[in-house]
Amino acid sequence: MGNALRFLYGKCCKPLTEEDSGSLGPHGVSAATVGVSALAQDLYHFEITSQVPEGLTRHVTSSKKAQANWYRKLSEAWREAKPPPTTAEEAARLVIQTLSRHKKADVEGLLAFYGLPLPHTLIPVSTAEPTTLPAGVKFEMQTLPVDARAIPDGDTITVYVSAAEPRESACVPGDVQMAAVRRSKARAERNYEQADALHQKIINAGYRVINLPNNEEVLARKYRIRLRGIDAPESSMPYGKEAQNELIKIVQGKCLRVLVYGDDRYGRCVADLYCNGIFVQEVMLKKGCAWHYSAYDQRSELAKWEKEARAKRVGLWAASNPEEPWEWRKDRREGR
């Protein structure tokens, strides 16, 4: 059985509260959780019983046998997804991609059954990563899963890279390695005060011991990343919170591919980010969550994506005259 399905079902499909009971979806869960959690519930149920949901026939035209074929394919795709979908948009993209050879009406009926976004409402994004390092890239790194608390706004993120990675392993200071060993021993002896003090020493050196979902502890190096080529509203600006939330939605819990081009004046790595093959800056621009930062990046595709969002008046472009974040920062520095 799919552990990912079982985990998500247990996490998302919680008993209804009295407040939820007035807004049930077709699966007896609240309207807020009817999408991803209900699909996970039904895929988990299908793996046990080989039965598809009874109500689905009212939304699609194909036979029960065809529906069972869909659920078999979706179960396999869900298990293979690393990590599995956690947002309605991710779940919709998985369904659309997995069932791309099936009738459009059936795919849309299945999406509608779960309250997931229909194909025409999803912003098309590229899904091809560079196979060779682009010109100007100084180095590449793969991060550990991203914590939502490490995303202060729509263009900045703190990530951690395992110290066991080849590029990192030779650079870990000896005192950090020793502190990590001593901390592990202190925790084994339940000397948590000493373990916390040693962890603080590790943190002060730019590292951290990360607890992974499988309860494994990993020594990791901290990097602050500035997304190359875009400038999102500051958190206290109009649409700043929405931009931050969109970036969280894209990368939370995911391992990222980071292509670093250099450092900025604040010591952050200026980088392109890829998440499950998707170029993060592309999503942020197409959803109207950021400006193309043309003063520092002349890539024509970034300008094109911003222009598309402006034309559709999505995101921050729904406002008649949104203030550029670089002008906002300049005014604050000059005390205006």
XYZ file of N, CA and C in Angstrom, residues 199-302:
312
model
N 24.146 22.509 19.985
C 23.436 22.845 18.744
C 23.511 24.343 18.484
N 23.444 25.147 19.521
C 23.563 26.588 19.347
C 24.937 26.950 18.790
N 25.949 26.251 19.235
C 27.296 26.465 18.694
C 27.332 26.127 17.210
N 26.668 25.030 16.839
C 26.596 24.627 15.433
C 25.864 25.687 14.614
N 24.753 26.205 15.152
C 23.957 27.226 14.460
C 24.766 28.498 14.272
N 25.504 28.901 15.312
C 26.317 30.122 15.225
C 27.394 30.023 14.149
N 27.768 28.789 13.799
C 28.793 28.584 12.770
C 28.192 28.480 11.367
N 26.853 28.637 11.257
C 26.220 28.595 9.941
C 25.717 27.222 9.541
N 25.559 26.346 10.521
C 25.065 24.989 10.256
C 23.867 24.729 11.160
N 23.247 23.588 10.972
C 22.122 23.178 11.812
C 21.943 21.673 11.673
N 21.463 21.041 12.731
C 21.083 19.635 12.635
C 19.605 19.595 12.281
N 19.296 19.040 11.105
C 17.939 19.013 10.580
C 17.299 17.649 10.868
N 16.084 17.681 11.350
C 15.328 16.443 11.552
C 14.494 16.166 10.312
N 14.780 15.075 9.618
C 14.038 14.698 8.428
C 12.773 13.934 8.813
N 11.799 13.826 7.877
C 10.526 13.149 8.199
C 10.685 11.714 8.678
N 11.767 11.035 8.273
C 11.973 9.642 8.706
C 12.709 9.560 10.041
N 12.768 10.696 10.765
C 13.415 10.797 12.082
C 14.941 10.747 12.008
N 15.478 10.788 10.799
C 16.935 10.853 10.653
C 17.407 12.279 10.907
N 18.547 12.422 11.578
C 19.140 13.735 11.818
C 20.305 13.943 10.859
N 20.353 15.126 10.241
C 21.377 15.424 9.235
C 22.036 16.759 9.568
N 23.354 16.771 9.621
C 24.084 18.023 9.756
C 24.044 18.733 8.413
N 23.643 20.008 8.409
C 23.458 20.722 7.148
C 23.991 22.149 7.249
N 24.432 22.648 6.107
C 24.930 24.023 6.027
C 23.823 24.961 5.569
N 23.794 26.131 6.162
C 22.769 27.129 5.865
C 23.198 28.034 4.718
N 22.259 28.269 3.779
C 22.466 29.233 2.696
C 21.245 30.143 2.610
N 21.503 31.440 2.481
C 20.423 32.384 2.198
C 20.416 32.651 0.693
N 19.242 32.504 0.074
C 19.121 32.582 -1.373
C 18.275 33.794 -1.766
N 18.770 34.550 -2.738
C 17.987 35.622 -3.381
C 17.650 35.156 -4.784
N 16.349 35.036 -5.093
C 15.943 34.545 -6.398
C 16.404 35.497 -7.493
N 17.163 34.981 -8.404
C 17.779 35.776 -9.460
C 16.730 36.276 -10.462
N 16.785 37.569 -10.765
C 16.010 38.116 -11.864
C 14.604 38.573 -11.537
N 14.163 38.410 -10.272
C 12.839 38.902 -9.911
C 12.925 39.738 -8.641
N 11.928 40.583 -8.451
C 11.835 41.396 -7.232
C 10.377 41.381 -6.799
N 10.111 40.725 -5.694
C 8.740 40.610 -5.188
C 8.442 41.738 -4.213
N 7.176 42.052 -3.992
C 6.837 43.078 -2.993
C 7.384 42.691 -1.622
N 7.881 43.679 -0.894
C 8.307 43.423 0.479
C 7.090 42.975 1.300
N 7.345 42.252 2.383
C 6.253 41.643 3.145
C 5.249 42.668 3.662
N 5.697 43.907 3.920
C 4.792 44.934 4.436
C 4.158 45.775 3.328
N 4.474 45.464 2.065
C 3.878 46.178 0.941
C 2.567 45.518 0.522
N 1.719 46.244 -0.220
C 0.539 45.596 -0.801
C 0.955 44.397 -1.647
N 0.269 43.295 -1.483
C 0.492 42.019 -2.158
C 1.767 41.303 -1.689
N 2.425 41.853 -0.677
C 3.630 41.209 -0.166
C 3.346 39.862 0.467
N 2.268 39.786 1.235
C 1.923 38.527 1.902
C 1.510 37.482 0.884
N 0.777 37.897 -0.146
C 0.347 36.960 -1.179
C 1.547 36.381 -1.931
N 2.546 37.233 -2.218
C 3.753 36.759 -2.905
C 4.508 35.759 -2.034
N 4.628 36.075 -0.752
C 5.283 35.153 0.177
C 4.554 33.815 0.212
N 3.235 33.846 0.292
C 2.456 32.610 0.366
C 2.580 31.792 -0.908
N 2.682 32.445 -2.049
C 2.830 31.711 -3.304
C 4.170 30.983 -3.343
N 5.236 31.652 -2.902
C 6.545 31.001 -2.867
C 6.529 29.827 -1.891
N 5.871 30.007 -0.750
C 5.732 28.907 0.215
C 5.022 27.732 -0.434
N 3.932 28.020 -1.145
C 3.145 26.966 -1.783
C 3.977 26.173 -2.786
N 4.869 26.856 -3.490
C 5.680 26.192 -4.518
C 6.726 25.278 -3.895
N 7.413 25.743 -2.839
C 8.621 25.047 -2.391
C 8.513 24.353 -1.037
N 7.467 24.612 -0.267
C 7.393 24.035 1.081
C 7.495 22.512 1.046
N 8.408 21.980 1.847
C 8.583 20.537 1.953
C 9.302 19.904 0.781
N 9.739 20.724 -0.194
C 10.386 20.190 -1.390
C 11.907 20.322 -1.282
N 12.616 19.459 -2.006
C 14.055 19.594 -2.183
C 14.287 20.374 -3.470
N 15.125 21.393 -3.422
C 15.311 22.285 -4.559
C 16.663 22.069 -5.227
N 16.676 22.302 -6.530
C 17.930 22.398 -7.265
C 18.267 23.880 -7.366
N 19.436 24.269 -6.895
C 19.825 25.669 -6.820
C 21.062 25.904 -7.693
N 20.938 26.808 -8.666
C 22.061 27.175 -9.532
C 22.524 28.566 -9.113
N 23.708 28.640 -8.528
C 24.194 29.876 -7.921
C 25.094 30.629 -8.901
N 24.762 31.918 -9.099
C 25.520 32.766 -10.023
C 26.482 33.706 -9.306
N 26.269 33.946 -8.026
C 27.138 34.851 -7.283
C 26.492 35.249 -5.973
N 27.043 36.286 -5.343
C 26.528 36.790 -4.072
C 26.058 38.226 -4.246
N 25.079 38.631 -3.414
C 24.703 40.038 -3.401
C 25.377 40.737 -2.228
N 25.080 42.007 -2.050
C 25.780 42.792 -1.016
C 25.390 42.390 0.399
N 24.348 41.589 0.532
C 23.918 41.116 1.851
C 24.436 39.708 2.143
N 25.286 39.186 1.268
C 25.860 37.863 1.482
C 24.966 36.720 1.059
N 23.866 37.020 0.361
C 22.974 35.962 -0.115
C 23.452 35.425 -1.458
N 23.191 34.152 -1.703
C 23.494 33.565 -3.007
C 22.405 33.983 -3.991
N 22.811 34.553 -5.109
C 21.861 34.914 -6.170
C 21.728 33.702 -7.082
N 20.508 33.160 -7.174
C 20.380 31.843 -7.793
C 19.057 31.652 -8.514
N 19.077 30.721 -9.454
C 17.860 30.190 -10.060
C 17.445 28.955 -9.271
N 16.135 28.811 -9.048
C 15.615 27.679 -8.286
C 14.729 26.805 -9.168
N 14.907 25.496 -9.036
C 14.056 24.524 -9.721
C 13.451 23.592 -8.678
N 12.141 23.387 -8.801
C 11.402 22.563 -7.846
C 10.599 21.528 -8.630
N 10.970 20.250 -8.503
C 10.311 19.188 -9.269
C 10.281 19.517 -10.758
N 11.381 20.072 -11.266
C 11.497 20.381 -12.676
C 10.923 21.719 -13.088
N 10.235 22.412 -12.181
C 9.604 23.692 -12.510
C 10.519 24.842 -12.096
N 10.666 25.827 -12.986
C 11.489 27.003 -12.724
C 10.691 27.952 -11.826
N 11.152 28.141 -10.602
C 10.381 28.869 -9.593
C 10.135 30.314 -10.018
N 11.155 30.991 -10.557
C 10.967 32.386 -10.972
C 9.891 32.516 -12.042
N 9.805 31.530 -12.923
C 8.771 31.568 -13.961
C 7.382 31.586 -13.342
N 7.150 30.721 -12.355
C 5.846 30.661 -11.700
C 5.533 31.990 -11.010
N 6.504 32.539 -10.302
C 6.276 33.781 -9.575
C 5.925 34.930 -10.524
N 6.583 34.988 -11.675
C 6.295 36.052 -12.641
C 4.948 35.833 -13.317
N 4.670 34.615 -13.750
C 3.427 34.345 -14.470
C 2.199 34.511 -13.587
N 2.364 34.324 -12.282
C 1.236 34.503 -11.365
C 1.132 35.934 -10.843
N 1.983 36.804 -11.357
C 1.903 38.196 -10.951
C 2.336 38.437 -9.528
N 3.318 37.664 -9.076
C 3.798 37.791 -7.694
C 5.117 38.544 -7.607
N 5.649 38.998 -8.738
C 6.946 39.677 -8.733
C 7.128 40.462 -10.026
N 8.058 41.408 -9.962
C 8.516 42.132 -11.138
C 9.730 41.413 -11.726
N 9.942 41.565 -13.033
C 11.234 41.212 -13.614
C 12.227 42.271 -13.155
N 13.310 41.856 -12.506
C 14.296 42.798 -11.951
C 15.310 43.118 -13.053
N 14.857 43.903 -14.026
C 15.637 44.130 -15.245
C 16.932 44.895 -14.993
N 17.026 45.600 -13.869
C 18.258 46.323 -13.570
C 19.428 45.366 -13.349
N 19.122 44.112 -12.960
C 20.173 43.150 -12.659
C 20.115 41.893 -13.531
N 19.083 41.763 -14.351
C 18.938 40.544 -15.136
C 18.204 40.882 -16.437
N 18.854 40.648 -17.553
C 18.298 41.050 -18.839
C 17.635 39.908 -19.609
N 17.391 38.773 -18.978
C 16.822 37.642 -19.708
C 15.457 37.982 -20.297
N 15.327 37.759 -21.605
C 14.106 38.150 -22.316
C 12.889 37.342 -21.868
N 13.109 36.068 -21.477
C 11.962 35.263 -21.078
C 11.329 35.796 -19.796
N 12.131 36.354 -18.892
C 11.575 36.924 -17.665
C 10.712 38.141 -17.990
